[in-house]
Amino acid sequence: MLAALPAFASVTALVRRPHADDAQHVKLRTVVVDFDHLEAQAEHFGVTHLFCARGARREFRLTERLAASMSWALPATYRAVDVVDVAQTLVDAAIEDRPGIRVIENANIRRLAKEV
């Protein structure tokens, strides 16, 4: 989504492992890193925006699907959020271009997704 925006000349995604869709956009570069040793990846942090979407993925995992079916019983903070909603919220935050650190939690991502 970021790579499709004219405001961004390039997008670097730090990933645990490569994915077949990684080469979809000419402005997107993926770098496989060891997240336990990010200090070794310092050259990738000279950026204008940095996003961290912990746990955002589209992989099928049976236990997560089972847990998601019971998520109605959990407080909003712990409910699953669709990865597309996470991505769109991050893109919207980048477009807003407000300086500083922002934390957008699950409940707010769900609320923002409903407003769109």
JSON list of C-alpha atoms in Angstrom, two decimals:
[
{"chain": "A", "resi": 1, "resn": "MET", "atom": "CA", "xyz": [0.00, 0.00, 0.00]},
{"chain": "A", "resi": 2, "resn": "LEU", "atom": "CA", "xyz": [2.81, 2.43, 0.87]},
{"chain": "A", "resi": 3, "resn": "ALA", "atom": "CA", "xyz": [4.74, 1.63, -2.29]},
{"chain": "A", "resi": 4, "resn": "ALA", "atom": "CA", "xyz": [1.69, 2.60, -4.36]},
{"chain": "A", "resi": 5, "resn": "LEU", "atom": "CA", "xyz": [1.66, 6.14, -2.89]},
{"chain": "A", "resi": 6, "resn": "PRO", "atom": "CA", "xyz": [3.54, 8.85, -4.80]},
{"chain": "A", "resi": 7, "resn": "ALA", "atom": "CA", "xyz": [4.63, 10.40, -1.46]},
{"chain": "A", "resi": 8, "resn": "PHE", "atom": "CA", "xyz": [7.01, 7.48, -0.84]},
{"chain": "A", "resi": 9, "resn": "ALA", "atom": "CA", "xyz": [10.03, 7.09, -3.12]},
{"chain": "A", "resi": 10, "resn": "SER", "atom": "CA", "xyz": [10.84, 3.67, -1.68]},
{"chain": "A", "resi": 11, "resn": "VAL", "atom": "CA", "xyz": [9.64, 1.21, 0.93]},
{"chain": "A", "resi": 12, "resn": "THR", "atom": "CA", "xyz": [11.89, -1.23, 2.76]},
{"chain": "A", "resi": 13, "resn": "ALA", "atom": "CA", "xyz": [10.20, -4.11, 4.57]},
{"chain": "A", "resi": 14, "resn": "LEU", "atom": "CA", "xyz": [12.18, -6.01, 7.18]},
{"chain": "A", "resi": 15, "resn": "VAL", "atom": "CA", "xyz": [10.87, -9.58, 7.19]},
{"chain": "A", "resi": 16, "resn": "ARG", "atom": "CA", "xyz": [11.58, -12.87, 8.94]},
{"chain": "A", "resi": 17, "resn": "ARG", "atom": "CA", "xyz": [11.50, -14.82, 5.67]},
{"chain": "A", "resi": 18, "resn": "PRO", "atom": "CA", "xyz": [10.92, -13.94, 2.00]},
{"chain": "A", "resi": 19, "resn": "HIS", "atom": "CA", "xyz": [7.46, -14.25, 0.51]},
{"chain": "A", "resi": 20, "resn": "ALA", "atom": "CA", "xyz": [6.43, -14.78, -3.12]},
{"chain": "A", "resi": 21, "resn": "ASP", "atom": "CA", "xyz": [4.52, -11.47, -3.16]},
{"chain": "A", "resi": 22, "resn": "ASP", "atom": "CA", "xyz": [7.58, -9.44, -2.07]},
{"chain": "A", "resi": 23, "resn": "ALA", "atom": "CA", "xyz": [8.51, -8.37, -5.60]},
{"chain": "A", "resi": 24, "resn": "GLN", "atom": "CA", "xyz": [5.07, -6.99, -6.53]},
{"chain": "A", "resi": 25, "resn": "HIS", "atom": "CA", "xyz": [6.10, -3.34, -6.64]},
{"chain": "A", "resi": 26, "resn": "VAL", "atom": "CA", "xyz": [9.20, -1.70, -8.07]},
{"chain": "A", "resi": 27, "resn": "LYS", "atom": "CA", "xyz": [9.51, 0.63, -5.03]},
{"chain": "A", "resi": 28, "resn": "LEU", "atom": "CA", "xyz": [9.36, -2.24, -2.52]},
{"chain": "A", "resi": 29, "resn": "ARG", "atom": "CA", "xyz": [12.55, -3.85, -1.23]},
{"chain": "A", "resi": 30, "resn": "THR", "atom": "CA", "xyz": [12.41, -6.67, 1.31]},
{"chain": "A", "resi": 31, "resn": "VAL", "atom": "CA", "xyz": [15.29, -7.48, 3.63]},
{"chain": "A", "resi": 32, "resn": "VAL", "atom": "CA", "xyz": [15.36, -10.73, 5.60]},
{"chain": "A", "resi": 33, "resn": "VAL", "atom": "CA", "xyz": [16.56, -9.97, 9.14]},
{"chain": "A", "resi": 34, "resn": "ASP", "atom": "CA", "xyz": [16.96, -11.65, 12.49]},
{"chain": "A", "resi": 35, "resn": "PHE", "atom": "CA", "xyz": [14.61, -9.64, 14.72]},
{"chain": "A", "resi": 36, "resn": "ASP", "atom": "CA", "xyz": [16.52, -10.82, 17.79]},
{"chain": "A", "resi": 37, "resn": "HIS", "atom": "CA", "xyz": [19.57, -8.90, 16.52]},
{"chain": "A", "resi": 38, "resn": "LEU", "atom": "CA", "xyz": [18.21, -5.72, 14.92]},
{"chain": "A", "resi": 39, "resn": "GLU", "atom": "CA", "xyz": [21.31, -3.79, 15.96]},
{"chain": "A", "resi": 40, "resn": "ALA", "atom": "CA", "xyz": [23.08, -5.60, 13.12]},
{"chain": "A", "resi": 41, "resn": "GLN", "atom": "CA", "xyz": [20.56, -4.05, 10.69]},
{"chain": "A", "resi": 42, "resn": "ALA", "atom": "CA", "xyz": [21.21, -0.40, 11.61]},
{"chain": "A", "resi": 43, "resn": "GLU", "atom": "CA", "xyz": [21.73, 0.65, 7.98]},
{"chain": "A", "resi": 44, "resn": "HIS", "atom": "CA", "xyz": [18.00, 0.06, 7.35]},
{"chain": "A", "resi": 45, "resn": "PHE", "atom": "CA", "xyz": [16.81, 2.55, 9.98]},
{"chain": "A", "resi": 46, "resn": "GLY", "atom": "CA", "xyz": [17.69, 5.85, 8.28]},
{"chain": "A", "resi": 47, "resn": "VAL", "atom": "CA", "xyz": [14.01, 6.39, 7.45]},
{"chain": "A", "resi": 48, "resn": "THR", "atom": "CA", "xyz": [11.25, 8.97, 7.58]},
{"chain": "A", "resi": 49, "resn": "HIS", "atom": "CA", "xyz": [8.60, 6.50, 8.80]},
{"chain": "A", "resi": 50, "resn": "LEU", "atom": "CA", "xyz": [8.90, 3.24, 10.71]},
{"chain": "A", "resi": 51, "resn": "PHE", "atom": "CA", "xyz": [6.04, 0.80, 11.23]},
{"chain": "A", "resi": 52, "resn": "CYS", "atom": "CA", "xyz": [5.87, -2.23, 13.44]},
{"chain": "A", "resi": 53, "resn": "ALA", "atom": "CA", "xyz": [2.89, -4.51, 12.95]},
{"chain": "A", "resi": 54, "resn": "ARG", "atom": "CA", "xyz": [3.59, -7.29, 15.40]},
{"chain": "A", "resi": 55, "resn": "GLY", "atom": "CA", "xyz": [1.73, -10.45, 14.55]},
{"chain": "A", "resi": 56, "resn": "ALA", "atom": "CA", "xyz": [0.26, -9.10, 11.30]},
{"chain": "A", "resi": 57, "resn": "ARG", "atom": "CA", "xyz": [0.11, -11.93, 8.79]},
{"chain": "A", "resi": 58, "resn": "ARG", "atom": "CA", "xyz": [-2.21, -13.77, 6.46]},
{"chain": "A", "resi": 59, "resn": "GLU", "atom": "CA", "xyz": [-1.01, -17.28, 7.15]},
{"chain": "A", "resi": 60, "resn": "PHE", "atom": "CA", "xyz": [-3.51, -19.95, 8.12]},
{"chain": "A", "resi": 61, "resn": "ARG", "atom": "CA", "xyz": [-2.94, -21.28, 11.61]},
{"chain": "A", "resi": 62, "resn": "LEU", "atom": "CA", "xyz": [-5.56, -23.61, 12.99]},
{"chain": "A", "resi": 63, "resn": "THR", "atom": "CA", "xyz": [-5.15, -22.65, 16.66]},
{"chain": "A", "resi": 64, "resn": "GLU", "atom": "CA", "xyz": [-5.44, -18.95, 15.80]},
{"chain": "A", "resi": 65, "resn": "ARG", "atom": "CA", "xyz": [-8.60, -19.62, 13.77]},
{"chain": "A", "resi": 66, "resn": "LEU", "atom": "CA", "xyz": [-10.11, -21.51, 16.68]},
{"chain": "A", "resi": 67, "resn": "ALA", "atom": "CA", "xyz": [-9.18, -18.73, 19.10]},
{"chain": "A", "resi": 68, "resn": "ALA", "atom": "CA", "xyz": [-10.60, -16.11, 16.71]},
{"chain": "A", "resi": 69, "resn": "SER", "atom": "CA", "xyz": [-13.97, -17.89, 16.74]},
{"chain": "A", "resi": 70, "resn": "MET", "atom": "CA", "xyz": [-14.07, -17.34, 20.49]},
{"chain": "A", "resi": 71, "resn": "SER", "atom": "CA", "xyz": [-12.75, -13.77, 20.38]},
{"chain": "A", "resi": 72, "resn": "TRP", "atom": "CA", "xyz": [-16.19, -12.27, 21.04]},
{"chain": "A", "resi": 73, "resn": "ALA", "atom": "CA", "xyz": [-15.64, -13.29, 24.68]},
{"chain": "A", "resi": 74, "resn": "LEU", "atom": "CA", "xyz": [-12.33, -11.39, 24.95]},
{"chain": "A", "resi": 75, "resn": "PRO", "atom": "CA", "xyz": [-11.84, -7.73, 25.78]},
{"chain": "A", "resi": 76, "resn": "ALA", "atom": "CA", "xyz": [-11.40, -5.61, 22.61]},
{"chain": "A", "resi": 77, "resn": "THR", "atom": "CA", "xyz": [-7.68, -5.19, 23.35]},
{"chain": "A", "resi": 78, "resn": "TYR", "atom": "CA", "xyz": [-7.07, -8.91, 22.75]},
{"chain": "A", "resi": 79, "resn": "ARG", "atom": "CA", "xyz": [-9.33, -9.55, 19.76]},
{"chain": "A", "resi": 80, "resn": "ALA", "atom": "CA", "xyz": [-7.82, -10.32, 16.38]},
{"chain": "A", "resi": 81, "resn": "VAL", "atom": "CA", "xyz": [-7.68, -7.57, 13.76]},
{"chain": "A", "resi": 82, "resn": "ASP", "atom": "CA", "xyz": [-7.69, -8.23, 10.03]},
{"chain": "A", "resi": 83, "resn": "VAL", "atom": "CA", "xyz": [-4.23, -7.66, 8.52]},
{"chain": "A", "resi": 84, "resn": "VAL", "atom": "CA", "xyz": [-5.70, -5.43, 5.78]},
{"chain": "A", "resi": 85, "resn": "ASP", "atom": "CA", "xyz": [-7.20, -3.17, 8.45]},
{"chain": "A", "resi": 86, "resn": "VAL", "atom": "CA", "xyz": [-3.80, -3.00, 10.17]},
{"chain": "A", "resi": 87, "resn": "ALA", "atom": "CA", "xyz": [-2.09, -2.09, 6.89]},
{"chain": "A", "resi": 88, "resn": "GLN", "atom": "CA", "xyz": [-4.67, 0.56, 6.00]},
{"chain": "A", "resi": 89, "resn": "THR", "atom": "CA", "xyz": [-4.40, 2.14, 9.46]},
{"chain": "A", "resi": 90, "resn": "LEU", "atom": "CA", "xyz": [-0.61, 2.36, 9.09]},
{"chain": "A", "resi": 91, "resn": "VAL", "atom": "CA", "xyz": [-0.91, 3.87, 5.61]},
{"chain": "A", "resi": 92, "resn": "ASP", "atom": "CA", "xyz": [-3.41, 6.44, 6.90]},
{"chain": "A", "resi": 93, "resn": "ALA", "atom": "CA", "xyz": [-1.00, 7.32, 9.72]},
{"chain": "A", "resi": 94, "resn": "ALA", "atom": "CA", "xyz": [1.82, 7.79, 7.20]},
{"chain": "A", "resi": 95, "resn": "ILE", "atom": "CA", "xyz": [-0.30, 10.05, 5.01]},
{"chain": "A", "resi": 96, "resn": "GLU", "atom": "CA", "xyz": [-1.24, 12.13, 8.06]},
{"chain": "A", "resi": 97, "resn": "ASP", "atom": "CA", "xyz": [2.53, 12.60, 8.59]},
{"chain": "A", "resi": 98, "resn": "ARG", "atom": "CA", "xyz": [2.34, 13.67, 12.21]},
{"chain": "A", "resi": 99, "resn": "PRO", "atom": "CA", "xyz": [5.76, 13.57, 13.90]},
{"chain": "A", "resi": 100, "resn": "GLY", "atom": "CA", "xyz": [6.45, 11.45, 16.97]},
{"chain": "A", "resi": 101, "resn": "ILE", "atom": "CA", "xyz": [5.71, 7.97, 18.18]},
{"chain": "A", "resi": 102, "resn": "ARG", "atom": "CA", "xyz": [2.16, 6.66, 17.91]},
{"chain": "A", "resi": 103, "resn": "VAL", "atom": "CA", "xyz": [0.76, 3.42, 19.22]},
{"chain": "A", "resi": 104, "resn": "ILE", "atom": "CA", "xyz": [-2.50, 2.29, 17.63]},
{"chain": "A", "resi": 105, "resn": "GLU", "atom": "CA", "xyz": [-3.99, -0.64, 19.49]},
{"chain": "A", "resi": 106, "resn": "ASN", "atom": "CA", "xyz": [-6.35, -3.32, 18.21]},
{"chain": "A", "resi": 107, "resn": "ALA", "atom": "CA", "xyz": [-9.59, -1.69, 19.39]},
{"chain": "A", "resi": 108, "resn": "ASN", "atom": "CA", "xyz": [-8.69, 1.58, 17.66]},
{"chain": "A", "resi": 109, "resn": "ILE", "atom": "CA", "xyz": [-7.72, -0.19, 14.45]},
{"chain": "A", "resi": 110, "resn": "ARG", "atom": "CA", "xyz": [-11.11, -1.92, 14.39]},
{"chain": "A", "resi": 111, "resn": "ARG", "atom": "CA", "xyz": [-12.87, 1.42, 15.07]},
{"chain": "A", "resi": 112, "resn": "LEU", "atom": "CA", "xyz": [-10.91, 3.22, 12.32]},
{"chain": "A", "resi": 113, "resn": "ALA", "atom": "CA", "xyz": [-11.63, 0.38, 9.85]},
{"chain": "A", "resi": 114, "resn": "LYS", "atom": "CA", "xyz": [-15.37, 0.76, 10.47]},
{"chain": "A", "resi": 115, "resn": "GLU", "atom": "CA", "xyz": [-15.19, 4.52, 9.78]},
{"chain": "A", "resi": 116, "resn": "VAL", "atom": "CA", "xyz": [-13.79, 3.98, 6.28]}
]
